[in-house]
XYZ file of C-alpha atoms in Angstrom:
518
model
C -23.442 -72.227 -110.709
C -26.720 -71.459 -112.139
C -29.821 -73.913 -111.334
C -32.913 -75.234 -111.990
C -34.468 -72.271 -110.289
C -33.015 -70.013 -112.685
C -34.957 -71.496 -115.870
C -37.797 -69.202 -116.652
C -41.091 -69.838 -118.040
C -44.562 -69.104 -117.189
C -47.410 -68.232 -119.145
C -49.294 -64.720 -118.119
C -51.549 -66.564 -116.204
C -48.975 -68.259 -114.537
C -49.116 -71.836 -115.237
C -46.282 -73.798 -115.757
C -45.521 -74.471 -119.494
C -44.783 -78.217 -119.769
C -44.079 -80.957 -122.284
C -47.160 -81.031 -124.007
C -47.617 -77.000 -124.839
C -44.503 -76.718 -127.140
C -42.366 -80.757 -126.996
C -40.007 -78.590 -125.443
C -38.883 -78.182 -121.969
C -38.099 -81.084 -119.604
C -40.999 -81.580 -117.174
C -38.827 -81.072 -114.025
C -37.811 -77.343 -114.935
C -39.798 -74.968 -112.599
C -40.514 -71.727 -115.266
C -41.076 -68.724 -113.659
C -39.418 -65.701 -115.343
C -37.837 -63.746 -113.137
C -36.222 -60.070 -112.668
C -33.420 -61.541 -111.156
C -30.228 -60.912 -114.022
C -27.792 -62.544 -112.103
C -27.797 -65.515 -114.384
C -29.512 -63.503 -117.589
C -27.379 -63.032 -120.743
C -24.430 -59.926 -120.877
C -26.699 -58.287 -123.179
C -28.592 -57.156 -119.788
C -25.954 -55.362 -118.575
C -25.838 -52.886 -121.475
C -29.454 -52.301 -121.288
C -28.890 -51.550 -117.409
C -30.844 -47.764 -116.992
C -32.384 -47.957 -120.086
C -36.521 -49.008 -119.864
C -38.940 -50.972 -122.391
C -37.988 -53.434 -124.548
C -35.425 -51.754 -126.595
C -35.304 -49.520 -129.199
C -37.163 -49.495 -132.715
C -33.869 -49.672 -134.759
C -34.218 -48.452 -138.957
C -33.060 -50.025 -141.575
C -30.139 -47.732 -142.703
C -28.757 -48.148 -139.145
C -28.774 -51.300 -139.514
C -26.783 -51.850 -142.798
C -24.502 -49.349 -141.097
C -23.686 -51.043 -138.449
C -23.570 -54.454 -140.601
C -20.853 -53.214 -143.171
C -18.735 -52.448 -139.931
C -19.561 -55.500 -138.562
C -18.462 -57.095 -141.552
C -15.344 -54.828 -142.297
C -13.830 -55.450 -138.912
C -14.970 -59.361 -138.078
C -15.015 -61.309 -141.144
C -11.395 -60.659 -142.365
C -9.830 -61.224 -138.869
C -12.308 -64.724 -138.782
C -11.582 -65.822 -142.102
C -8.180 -65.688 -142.236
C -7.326 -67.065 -138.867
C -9.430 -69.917 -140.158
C -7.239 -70.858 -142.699
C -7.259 -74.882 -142.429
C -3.834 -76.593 -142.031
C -5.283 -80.235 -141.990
C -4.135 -80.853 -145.521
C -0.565 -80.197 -144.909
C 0.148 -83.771 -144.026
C -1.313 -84.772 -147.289
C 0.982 -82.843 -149.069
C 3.745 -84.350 -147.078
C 2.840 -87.800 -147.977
C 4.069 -87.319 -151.320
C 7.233 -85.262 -151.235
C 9.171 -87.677 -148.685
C 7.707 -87.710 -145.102
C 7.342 -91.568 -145.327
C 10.734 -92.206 -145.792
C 12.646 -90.018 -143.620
C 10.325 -90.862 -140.417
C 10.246 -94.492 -141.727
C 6.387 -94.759 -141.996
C 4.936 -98.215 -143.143
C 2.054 -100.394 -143.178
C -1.096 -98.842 -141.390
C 1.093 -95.651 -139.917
C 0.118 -93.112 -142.251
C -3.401 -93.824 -141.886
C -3.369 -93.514 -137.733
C -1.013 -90.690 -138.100
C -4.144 -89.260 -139.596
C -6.852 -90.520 -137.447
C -4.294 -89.068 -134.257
C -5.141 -85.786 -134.972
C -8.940 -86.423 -134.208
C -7.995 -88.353 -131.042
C -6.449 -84.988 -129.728
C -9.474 -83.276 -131.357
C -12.003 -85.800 -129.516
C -10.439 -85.589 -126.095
C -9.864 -81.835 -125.746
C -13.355 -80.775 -127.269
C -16.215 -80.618 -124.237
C -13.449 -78.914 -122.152
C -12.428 -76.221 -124.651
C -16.472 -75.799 -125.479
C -16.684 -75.365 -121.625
C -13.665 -72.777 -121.553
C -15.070 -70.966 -124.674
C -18.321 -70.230 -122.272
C -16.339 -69.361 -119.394
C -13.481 -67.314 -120.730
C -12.922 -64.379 -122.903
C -14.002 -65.511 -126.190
C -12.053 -63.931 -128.536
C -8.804 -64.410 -126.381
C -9.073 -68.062 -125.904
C -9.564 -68.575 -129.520
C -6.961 -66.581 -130.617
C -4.282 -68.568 -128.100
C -5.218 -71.956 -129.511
C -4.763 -70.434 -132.979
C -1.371 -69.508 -132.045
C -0.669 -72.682 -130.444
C -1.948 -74.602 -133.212
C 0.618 -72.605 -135.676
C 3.771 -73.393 -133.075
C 2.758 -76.917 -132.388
C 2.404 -77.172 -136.409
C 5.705 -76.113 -136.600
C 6.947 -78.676 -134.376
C 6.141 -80.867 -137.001
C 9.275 -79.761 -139.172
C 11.504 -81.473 -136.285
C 10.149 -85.057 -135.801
C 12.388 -87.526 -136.371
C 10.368 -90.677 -136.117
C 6.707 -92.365 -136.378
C 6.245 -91.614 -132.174
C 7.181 -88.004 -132.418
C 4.630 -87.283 -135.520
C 2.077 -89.005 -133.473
C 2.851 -86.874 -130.668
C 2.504 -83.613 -132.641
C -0.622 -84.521 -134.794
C -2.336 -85.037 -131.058
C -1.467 -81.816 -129.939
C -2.845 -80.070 -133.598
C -6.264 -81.778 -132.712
C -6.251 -80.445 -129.299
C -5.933 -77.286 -130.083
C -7.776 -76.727 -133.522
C -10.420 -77.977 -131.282
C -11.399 -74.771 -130.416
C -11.462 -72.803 -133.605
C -14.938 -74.085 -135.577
C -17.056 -74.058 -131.910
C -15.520 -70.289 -130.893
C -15.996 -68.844 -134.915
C -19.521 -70.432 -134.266
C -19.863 -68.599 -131.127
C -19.040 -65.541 -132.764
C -20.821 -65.712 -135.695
C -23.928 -65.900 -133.037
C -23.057 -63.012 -131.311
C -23.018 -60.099 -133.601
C -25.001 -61.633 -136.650
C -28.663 -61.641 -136.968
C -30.398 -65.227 -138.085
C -30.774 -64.573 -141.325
C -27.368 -63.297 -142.117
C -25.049 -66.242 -139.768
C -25.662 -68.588 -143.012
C -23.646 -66.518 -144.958
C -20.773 -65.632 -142.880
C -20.155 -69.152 -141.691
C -19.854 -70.247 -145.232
C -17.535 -66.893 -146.216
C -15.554 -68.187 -142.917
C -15.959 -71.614 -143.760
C -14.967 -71.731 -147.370
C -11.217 -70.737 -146.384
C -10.437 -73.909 -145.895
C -10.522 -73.912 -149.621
C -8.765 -71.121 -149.903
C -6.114 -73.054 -147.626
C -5.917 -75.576 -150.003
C -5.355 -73.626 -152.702
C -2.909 -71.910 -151.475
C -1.110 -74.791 -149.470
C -1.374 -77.058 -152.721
C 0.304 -74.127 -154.622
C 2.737 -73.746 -152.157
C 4.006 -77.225 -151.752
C 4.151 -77.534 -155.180
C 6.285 -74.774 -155.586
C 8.637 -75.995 -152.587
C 8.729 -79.427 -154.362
C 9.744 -78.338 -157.830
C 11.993 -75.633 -156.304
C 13.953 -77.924 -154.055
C 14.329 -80.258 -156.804
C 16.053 -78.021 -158.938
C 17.734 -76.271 -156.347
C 18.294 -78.449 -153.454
C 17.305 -77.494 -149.867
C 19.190 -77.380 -146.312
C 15.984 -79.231 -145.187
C 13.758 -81.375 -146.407
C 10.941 -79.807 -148.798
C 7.712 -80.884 -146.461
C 9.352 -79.239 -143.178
C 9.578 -76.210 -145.254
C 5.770 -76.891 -145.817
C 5.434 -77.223 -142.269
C 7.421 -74.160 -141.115
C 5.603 -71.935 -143.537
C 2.208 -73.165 -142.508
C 3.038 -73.179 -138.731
C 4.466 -69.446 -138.844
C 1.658 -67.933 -140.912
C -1.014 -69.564 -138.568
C 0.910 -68.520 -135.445
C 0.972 -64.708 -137.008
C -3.277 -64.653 -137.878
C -3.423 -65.816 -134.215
C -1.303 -62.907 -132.983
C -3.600 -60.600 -135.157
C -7.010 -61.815 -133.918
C -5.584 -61.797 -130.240
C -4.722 -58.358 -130.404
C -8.101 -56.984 -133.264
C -10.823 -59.023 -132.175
C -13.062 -58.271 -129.394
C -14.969 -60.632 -127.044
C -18.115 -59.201 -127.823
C -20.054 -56.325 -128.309
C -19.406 -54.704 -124.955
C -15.724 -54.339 -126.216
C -15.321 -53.711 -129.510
C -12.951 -50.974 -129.278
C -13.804 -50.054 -133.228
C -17.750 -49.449 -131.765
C -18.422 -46.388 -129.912
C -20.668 -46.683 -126.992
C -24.517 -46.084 -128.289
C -23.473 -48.735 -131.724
C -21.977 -50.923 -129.207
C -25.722 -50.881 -127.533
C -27.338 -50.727 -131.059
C -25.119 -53.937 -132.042
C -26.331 -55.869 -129.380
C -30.076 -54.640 -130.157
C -30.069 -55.663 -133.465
C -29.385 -58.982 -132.805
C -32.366 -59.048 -130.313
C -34.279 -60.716 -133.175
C -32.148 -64.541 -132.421
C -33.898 -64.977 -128.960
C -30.148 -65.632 -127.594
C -28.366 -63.018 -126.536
C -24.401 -62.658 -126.727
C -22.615 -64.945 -124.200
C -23.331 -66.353 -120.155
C -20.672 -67.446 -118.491
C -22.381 -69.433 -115.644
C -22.829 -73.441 -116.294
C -26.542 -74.448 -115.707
C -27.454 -78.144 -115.270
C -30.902 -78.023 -116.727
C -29.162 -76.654 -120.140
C -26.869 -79.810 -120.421
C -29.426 -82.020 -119.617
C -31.931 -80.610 -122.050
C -29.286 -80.884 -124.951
C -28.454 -84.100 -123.981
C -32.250 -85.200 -124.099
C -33.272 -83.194 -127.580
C -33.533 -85.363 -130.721
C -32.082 -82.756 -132.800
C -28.468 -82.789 -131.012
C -28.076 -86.709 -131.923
C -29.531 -86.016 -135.496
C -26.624 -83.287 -135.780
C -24.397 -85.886 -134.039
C -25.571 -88.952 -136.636
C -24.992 -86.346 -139.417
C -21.443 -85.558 -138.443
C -19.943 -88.750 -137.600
C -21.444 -89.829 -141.171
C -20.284 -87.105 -143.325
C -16.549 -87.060 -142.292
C -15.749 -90.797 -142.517
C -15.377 -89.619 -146.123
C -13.872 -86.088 -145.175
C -11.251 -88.184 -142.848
C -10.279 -90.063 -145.614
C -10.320 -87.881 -148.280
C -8.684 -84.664 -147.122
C -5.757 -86.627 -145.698
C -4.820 -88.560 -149.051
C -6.039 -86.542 -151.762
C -2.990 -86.382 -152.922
C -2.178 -89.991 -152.595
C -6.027 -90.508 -154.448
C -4.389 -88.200 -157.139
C -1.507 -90.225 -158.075
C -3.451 -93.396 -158.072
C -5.106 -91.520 -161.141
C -1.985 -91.932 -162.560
C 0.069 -88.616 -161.863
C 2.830 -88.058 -160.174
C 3.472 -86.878 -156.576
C 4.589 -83.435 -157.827
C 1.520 -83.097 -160.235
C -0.672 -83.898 -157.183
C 0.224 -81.246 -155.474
C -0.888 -78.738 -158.119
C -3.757 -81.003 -159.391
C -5.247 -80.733 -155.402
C -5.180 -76.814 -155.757
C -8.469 -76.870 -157.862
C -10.201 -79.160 -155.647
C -10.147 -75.898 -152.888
C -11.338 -73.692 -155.584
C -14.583 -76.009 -156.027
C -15.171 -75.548 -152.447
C -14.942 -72.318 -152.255
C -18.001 -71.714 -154.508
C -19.952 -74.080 -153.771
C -19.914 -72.658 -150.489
C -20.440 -69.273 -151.334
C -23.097 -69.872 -153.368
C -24.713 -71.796 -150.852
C -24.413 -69.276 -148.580
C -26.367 -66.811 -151.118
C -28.941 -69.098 -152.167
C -29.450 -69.780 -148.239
C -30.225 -66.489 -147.140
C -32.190 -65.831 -150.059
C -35.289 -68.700 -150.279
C -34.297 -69.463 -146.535
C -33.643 -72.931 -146.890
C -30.068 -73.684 -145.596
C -30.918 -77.631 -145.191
C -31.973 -78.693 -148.089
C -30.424 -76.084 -150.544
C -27.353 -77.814 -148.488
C -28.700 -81.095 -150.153
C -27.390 -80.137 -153.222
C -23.395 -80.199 -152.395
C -24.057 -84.093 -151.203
C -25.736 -84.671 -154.574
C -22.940 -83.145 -156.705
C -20.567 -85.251 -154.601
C -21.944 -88.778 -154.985
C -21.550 -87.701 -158.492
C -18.524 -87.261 -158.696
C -17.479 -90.249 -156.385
C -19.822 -92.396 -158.615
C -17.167 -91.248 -161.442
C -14.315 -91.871 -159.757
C -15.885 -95.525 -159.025
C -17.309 -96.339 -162.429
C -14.807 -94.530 -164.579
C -11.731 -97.092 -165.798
C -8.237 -96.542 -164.131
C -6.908 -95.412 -167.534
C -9.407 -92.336 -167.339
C -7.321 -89.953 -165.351
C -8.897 -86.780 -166.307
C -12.504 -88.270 -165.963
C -11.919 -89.792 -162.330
C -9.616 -86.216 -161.453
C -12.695 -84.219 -162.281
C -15.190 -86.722 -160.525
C -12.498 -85.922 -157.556
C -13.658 -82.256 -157.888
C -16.999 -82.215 -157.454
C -16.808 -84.373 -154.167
C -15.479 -81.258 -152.964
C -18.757 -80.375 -152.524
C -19.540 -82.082 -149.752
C -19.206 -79.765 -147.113
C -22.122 -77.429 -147.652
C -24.324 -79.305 -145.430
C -21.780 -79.618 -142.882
C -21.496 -75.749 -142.925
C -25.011 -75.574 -142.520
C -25.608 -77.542 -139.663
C -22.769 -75.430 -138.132
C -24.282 -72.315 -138.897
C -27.675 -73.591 -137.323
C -25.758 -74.247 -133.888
C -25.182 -71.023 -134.112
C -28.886 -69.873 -135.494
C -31.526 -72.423 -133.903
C -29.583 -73.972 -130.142
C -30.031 -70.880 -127.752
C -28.809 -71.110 -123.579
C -25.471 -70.922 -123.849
C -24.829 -74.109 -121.817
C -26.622 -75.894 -124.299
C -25.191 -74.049 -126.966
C -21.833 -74.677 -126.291
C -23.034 -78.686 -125.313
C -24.656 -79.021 -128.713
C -21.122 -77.777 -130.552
C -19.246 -79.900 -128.678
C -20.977 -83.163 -129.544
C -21.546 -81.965 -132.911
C -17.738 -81.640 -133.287
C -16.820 -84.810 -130.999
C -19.045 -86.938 -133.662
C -16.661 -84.980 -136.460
C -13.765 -86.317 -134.797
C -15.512 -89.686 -134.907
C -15.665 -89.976 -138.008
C -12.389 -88.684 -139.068
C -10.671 -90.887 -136.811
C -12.977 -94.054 -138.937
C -12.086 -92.670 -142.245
C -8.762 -93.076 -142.984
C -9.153 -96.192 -141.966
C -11.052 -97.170 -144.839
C -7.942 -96.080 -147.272
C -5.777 -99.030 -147.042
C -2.402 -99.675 -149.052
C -3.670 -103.003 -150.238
C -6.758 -101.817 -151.691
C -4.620 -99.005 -154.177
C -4.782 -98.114 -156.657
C -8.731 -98.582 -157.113
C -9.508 -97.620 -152.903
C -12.917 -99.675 -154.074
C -14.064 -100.145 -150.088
C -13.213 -96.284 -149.577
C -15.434 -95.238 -152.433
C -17.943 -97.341 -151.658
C -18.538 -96.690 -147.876
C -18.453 -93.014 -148.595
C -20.870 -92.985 -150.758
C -23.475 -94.707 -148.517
C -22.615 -92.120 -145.868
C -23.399 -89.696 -148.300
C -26.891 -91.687 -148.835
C -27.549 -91.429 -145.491
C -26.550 -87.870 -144.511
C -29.047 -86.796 -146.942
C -31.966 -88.642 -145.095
C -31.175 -87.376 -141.883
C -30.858 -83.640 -143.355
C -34.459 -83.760 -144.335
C -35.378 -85.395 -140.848
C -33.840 -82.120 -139.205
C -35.923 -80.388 -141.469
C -39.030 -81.810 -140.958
C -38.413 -81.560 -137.223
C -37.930 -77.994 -137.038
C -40.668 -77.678 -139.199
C -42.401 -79.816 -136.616
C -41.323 -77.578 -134.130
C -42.639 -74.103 -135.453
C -45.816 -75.266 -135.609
C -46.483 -76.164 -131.805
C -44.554 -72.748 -131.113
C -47.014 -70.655 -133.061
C -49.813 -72.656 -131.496
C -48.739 -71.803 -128.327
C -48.097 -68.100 -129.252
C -51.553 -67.835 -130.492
C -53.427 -68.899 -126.697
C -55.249 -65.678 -125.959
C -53.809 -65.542 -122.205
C -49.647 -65.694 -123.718
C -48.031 -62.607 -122.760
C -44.021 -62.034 -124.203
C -42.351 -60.380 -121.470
C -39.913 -57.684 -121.381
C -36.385 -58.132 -122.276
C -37.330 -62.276 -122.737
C -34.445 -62.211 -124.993
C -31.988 -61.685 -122.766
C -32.779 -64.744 -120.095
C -30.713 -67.231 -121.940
C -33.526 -69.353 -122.120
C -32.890 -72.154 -124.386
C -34.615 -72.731 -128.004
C -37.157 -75.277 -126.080
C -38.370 -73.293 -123.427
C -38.676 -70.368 -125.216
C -41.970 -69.528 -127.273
C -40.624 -67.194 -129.197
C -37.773 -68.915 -130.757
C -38.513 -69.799 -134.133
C -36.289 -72.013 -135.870
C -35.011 -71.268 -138.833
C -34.799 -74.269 -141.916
């Protein structure tokens, strides 16, 4: 186990950097930087035998090495990504309540169970995405996601559905953390906005596709009949498709840039130096206390975890009965279906273009701003707009589907602005424990005797929406904060950058070079 005595950092004339030069590191860290690697980043390794501080890298091999980048990783992440949290919504309304026998309050902690599985398997699976092959672990829980999904077809009562919707949280517990991890690794900070919104924004895609595909299960089995009921079929498909992506990405994607098969051995090096730039190297496998503590300790990792527990009360409740929401517009359970599909679609560019306008001005918080905005909108509709105005409170319905976008963007700044991998990890999982939270609290706030209006529901989330947007632009100003005492620190006369600094996993705090990005 790595210690306090591994925690580097000393000005060049030798004095201890403390509290009060950058806010950052906790007082009782002794930094000394050190030649020892045994506790450095793997990026050291493949620099082993090579001298200076790396290689002056151009442009066009850059982009080169990108579009590969790209061509091999995003497809393999994107589609393994593909959301199945919305197939029990679609269930709801083609006859799961009646054959398990599902009454009162059960459909709402058959949702919420799903985030208890999610909640108590997260810091573990953060702790076995540090210490185990990245790629591989991930791609096992996808598989066992997909099998355990298709479990689902099989229940025959309100205990066994509860049993399976646990399992689904445990292991989709790992997927968002390790894609973050990834997205870390071989993307630069400037480009990990964008590809955690392209890897992101499937879970529209997933809903587009899953509401087109239950709808075509319902009508077909209606005027066909079926051995089985339609929403096992939904269940069967889902779970086989996810278990095949996971086969895929176990057997395509590599841990890291050491070995990528599709890299040959000087872009392998080059991949891993052009990523130099994030001050955070590409994975450490050894736990160090001082990390944990210092993530525990920083502000900015309860700000994330406020902002995540307050934006998915509403996600809890609305992904899980969209589809109910939908009828109580007035349609029925077979038009829901299709009527969810363009809900995905609106997520998918809102997310897209996020991602664009975010790498262009460089503002991923508050551009992110924007999707809450466009979502109390549309909640405000669904609110003010009379019960007989189906297609005014269905397209207020559609733009909450904006939401996400700051979500995304706090997930893509784990990635981008919490270096140390201990802490890394750390930050993820309470950023993703507080997502439980609030899942498990919002369907709770749907309740059968407040349909068809949901008035409590609409109201609560749009006061979470209220306050998510106040504590985005308190991250902001922090980081902002942040920079500054960095750059003064920078700018002493007797600061010195050492050689291959960027490969100490030294965490965003201690390290004067880390610039966070906004």
């Amino acid at each position: 186990m790595a210690d306090e005595k591994n925690s580097p950092l000393r000005s060049s004339t030798g004095g201890e950097v403390t509290e009060g030069d950058l806010g950052s590191p906790p007082s009782h860290i002794s930094v000394t930087y050190s030649r020892d690697i045994k506790y450095a980043d793997e990026a050291m390794g493949a620099f082993a035998g090579y001298e200076g501080v790396g290689e002056v890298m151009d442009e066009a091999t850059s982009r080169r090495l990108l579009r590969k980048i790209d061509m091999h990783l995003m497809p393999r992440v994107t589609k393994a990504g593909l959301s199945t949290e919305t197939t029990l919504s679609y269930a709801s309304v083609m006859g799961i309540k009646k054959d398990i026998d599902l009454s009162g309050d059960d459909h709402q902690w058959l949702s919420s169970m799903f985030y208890f599985g999610y909640l108590a398997w997260e810091y573990p699976t953060n702790r076995l995405l540090q210490r185990l092959p990245l790629a591989k672990y991930s791609a096992f829980c996808i598989m066992m996601w997909g099998m355990v999904l298709c479990c689902f077809a099989a229940v025959k009562n309100y205990s066994g559905a509860l049993a399976v919707r646990f399992f689904l949280g445990v292991f989709e517990a790992a997927v968002s953390p390790g894609f973050a991890l990834i997205t870390s690794q071989w993307y630069t900070k400037n480009e990990q906005g964008s590809r955690t919104s392209i890897w992101f924004c499937f879970n529209g895609f997933a809903q587009i596709v899953g509401g087109l595909l239950a709808y075509g299960i319902a009508k077909g089995t209606r005027l066909h009949g079926s051995s089985i009921e339609p929403w096992k079929i939904v269940f069967l498909v889902t779970g086989l498709s996810t278990t095949s992506l996971g086969c895929v990405f176990l057997f395509f994607m590599p841990d890291n840039q050491i070995n990528a098969r599709w890299l040959n051995k000087n872009d392998r090096r080059l991949a891993i130096e052009r990523v130099r730039v994030n001050q955070q190297g590409i994975g450490n496998k050894h736990f160090k206390v001082y990390q944990l503590k210092e993530a525990i300790l920083d502000p900015l990792t309860w700000a994330f975890a406020l902002f995540s527990c307050t934006a998915n009360i509403p996600n809890g409740g609305i992904s899980n009965f969209f589809s109910q929401l939908i009828v109580s517009f007035g349609y029925t359970p077979e038009q829901s279906l299709l009527y969810g599909a363009p809900a995905g679609a609106v997520e998918v560019v809102t997310l897209l273009l996020w991602g664009w306008l975010a790498g262009r001005y460089g503002r991923r918080i508050l551009i992110s701003c924007g999707g809450l905005v466009i979502a109390i909108l549309g909640m405000l509709l669904i609110i003010a707009l009379p019960l007989s105005n189906n297609q005014g409170r269905l397209a207020g319905y559609y733009l909450t589907q904006a939401s996400p976008a700051p979500f995304v963007a706090l997930i893509s700044l784990i990635s981008t602005n919490v270096a140390g991998y201990t802490k890394k990890t750390t930050v993820a999982a309470i950023y993703f424990i507080s997502y439980c939270a609030g899942n498990i609290i919002g369907p709770q706030t749907f309740r059968p005797k407040d349909a068809p209006r949901y008035a409590p529901a609409e109201v609560t989330i749009v006061c979470c929406w209220g306050v998510c947007i106040i504590d985005l632009l308190f991250i902001s100003w922090y980081y902002r904060h942040q920079n500054r005492k960095k750059a003064a620190f920078r700018a002493q006369p007797e600061y010195q950058k050492l050689e291959n600094q960027e490969w100490l996993d030294l965490t965003d705090k201690e390290n004067p070079e880390f610039v966070y990005s906004l």
